[in-house]
Short mmCIF file of C-alpha atoms in Angstrom, two decimals:
data_model
loop_
_atom_site.label_atom_id
_atom_site.label_comp_id
_atom_site.label_asym_id
_atom_site.label_seq_id
_atom_site.Cartn_x
_atom_site.Cartn_y
_atom_site.Cartn_z
CA MET A 1 2.94 -45.25 25.98
CA GLU A 2 6.40 -45.42 24.38
CA ASN A 3 5.49 -48.75 22.79
CA ASN A 4 2.39 -47.15 21.26
CA LYS A 5 4.50 -44.30 19.83
CA ASN A 6 6.90 -46.81 18.31
CA THR A 7 4.01 -48.75 16.80
CA LEU A 8 2.50 -45.59 15.33
CA LEU A 9 5.85 -44.53 13.88
CA TYR A 10 6.39 -48.02 12.46
CA ASN A 11 3.01 -47.78 10.68
CA VAL A 12 4.03 -44.44 9.16
CA GLN A 13 7.34 -45.89 7.98
CA LYS A 14 5.78 -49.09 6.66
CA THR A 15 3.07 -47.39 4.65
CA GLY A 16 5.48 -44.68 3.50
CA PHE A 17 7.85 -47.34 2.17
CA ALA A 18 5.00 -49.08 0.32
CA LEU A 19 3.93 -45.74 -1.16
CA VAL A 20 7.43 -44.99 -2.49
CA GLU A 21 7.76 -48.50 -3.91
CA ALA A 22 4.40 -48.18 -5.67
CA ASN A 23 5.54 -44.82 -7.05
CA LEU A 24 8.72 -46.39 -8.44
CA TYR A 25 6.77 -49.28 -9.96
CA LEU A 26 4.42 -46.84 -11.66
CA ASP A 27 7.40 -44.98 -13.10
CA VAL A 28 8.24 -48.17 -15.02
CA TYR A 29 4.68 -49.43 -15.63
CA PRO A 30 2.50 -46.29 -15.84
CA GLU A 31 -0.38 -48.14 -17.51
CA SER A 32 -0.88 -50.60 -14.65
CA GLU A 33 -4.33 -49.91 -13.23
CA GLU A 34 -3.71 -52.41 -10.43
CA ALA A 35 -0.53 -50.62 -9.39
CA LEU A 36 -2.27 -47.25 -9.57
CA GLN A 37 -5.05 -48.51 -7.30
CA TYR A 38 -2.45 -49.91 -4.91
CA PHE A 39 -0.71 -46.52 -4.89
CA TYR A 40 -3.97 -44.77 -4.01
CA ASP A 41 -4.71 -47.32 -1.27
CA MET A 42 -1.24 -46.89 0.22
CA ARG A 43 -1.52 -43.10 0.03
CA THR A 44 -4.77 -43.25 2.01
CA LYS A 45 -3.21 -45.60 4.58
CA TYR A 46 -0.11 -43.40 4.82
CA ASP A 47 -2.19 -40.27 5.37
CA GLU A 48 -4.20 -42.08 8.06
CA ALA A 49 -1.02 -43.35 9.76
CA VAL A 50 0.50 -39.86 9.79
CA LYS A 51 -2.70 -38.34 11.15
CA GLU A 52 -2.90 -40.94 13.91
CA TYR A 53 0.77 -40.49 14.82
CA GLU A 54 0.50 -36.71 14.94
CA ALA A 55 -2.66 -36.86 17.09
CA VAL A 56 -0.75 -38.80 19.75
CA CYS A 57 2.87 -37.71 19.36
CA GLY A 58 2.81 -34.26 17.77
CA PRO A 59 3.93 -33.09 14.35
CA LEU A 60 5.93 -35.58 12.31
CA THR A 61 7.45 -32.86 10.13
CA ALA A 62 7.96 -29.15 10.70
CA SER A 63 5.41 -28.34 8.00
CA ALA A 64 2.76 -30.24 9.99
CA ASN A 65 2.97 -27.76 12.87
CA THR A 66 -0.49 -26.18 13.05
CA SER A 67 -0.66 -24.64 16.51
CA SER A 68 -0.19 -20.97 17.27
CA HIS A 69 3.23 -21.71 18.78
CA TRP A 70 6.20 -23.75 17.56
CA ASP A 71 5.43 -27.30 18.80
CA TRP A 72 7.83 -28.92 16.37
CA ILE A 73 10.80 -28.47 18.68
CA LEU A 74 8.99 -30.17 21.59
CA THR A 75 8.94 -33.62 20.00
CA PRO A 76 11.97 -35.91 20.27
CA TRP A 77 14.48 -35.95 17.45
CA PRO A 78 14.77 -39.27 15.58
CA TRP A 79 17.98 -40.20 17.45
CA GLU A 80 16.26 -39.52 20.78
CA LEU A 81 13.52 -42.10 20.26
CA GLY A 82 13.59 -44.74 22.93
CA VAL A 83 15.74 -42.64 25.25
CA ASN A 84 14.22 -41.94 28.67
#
């Protein structure tokens, strides 16, 4: 299970990085339709990766907490990942 959590988190980080890089590229080349399409594709993949992670592991950010009680505190902190 821990391996699956790590894989899901890696997918969030990977697609998030690509999204930020596409954003920076578009800041320099705002007329690039190819870059804009890539940005939209990465945003969709990032949103899907976050949704999949949160379905298995809980909220990724405090603002993603949607239950009637504060679940955010129940998930491990970043420095606790991989600790049993």
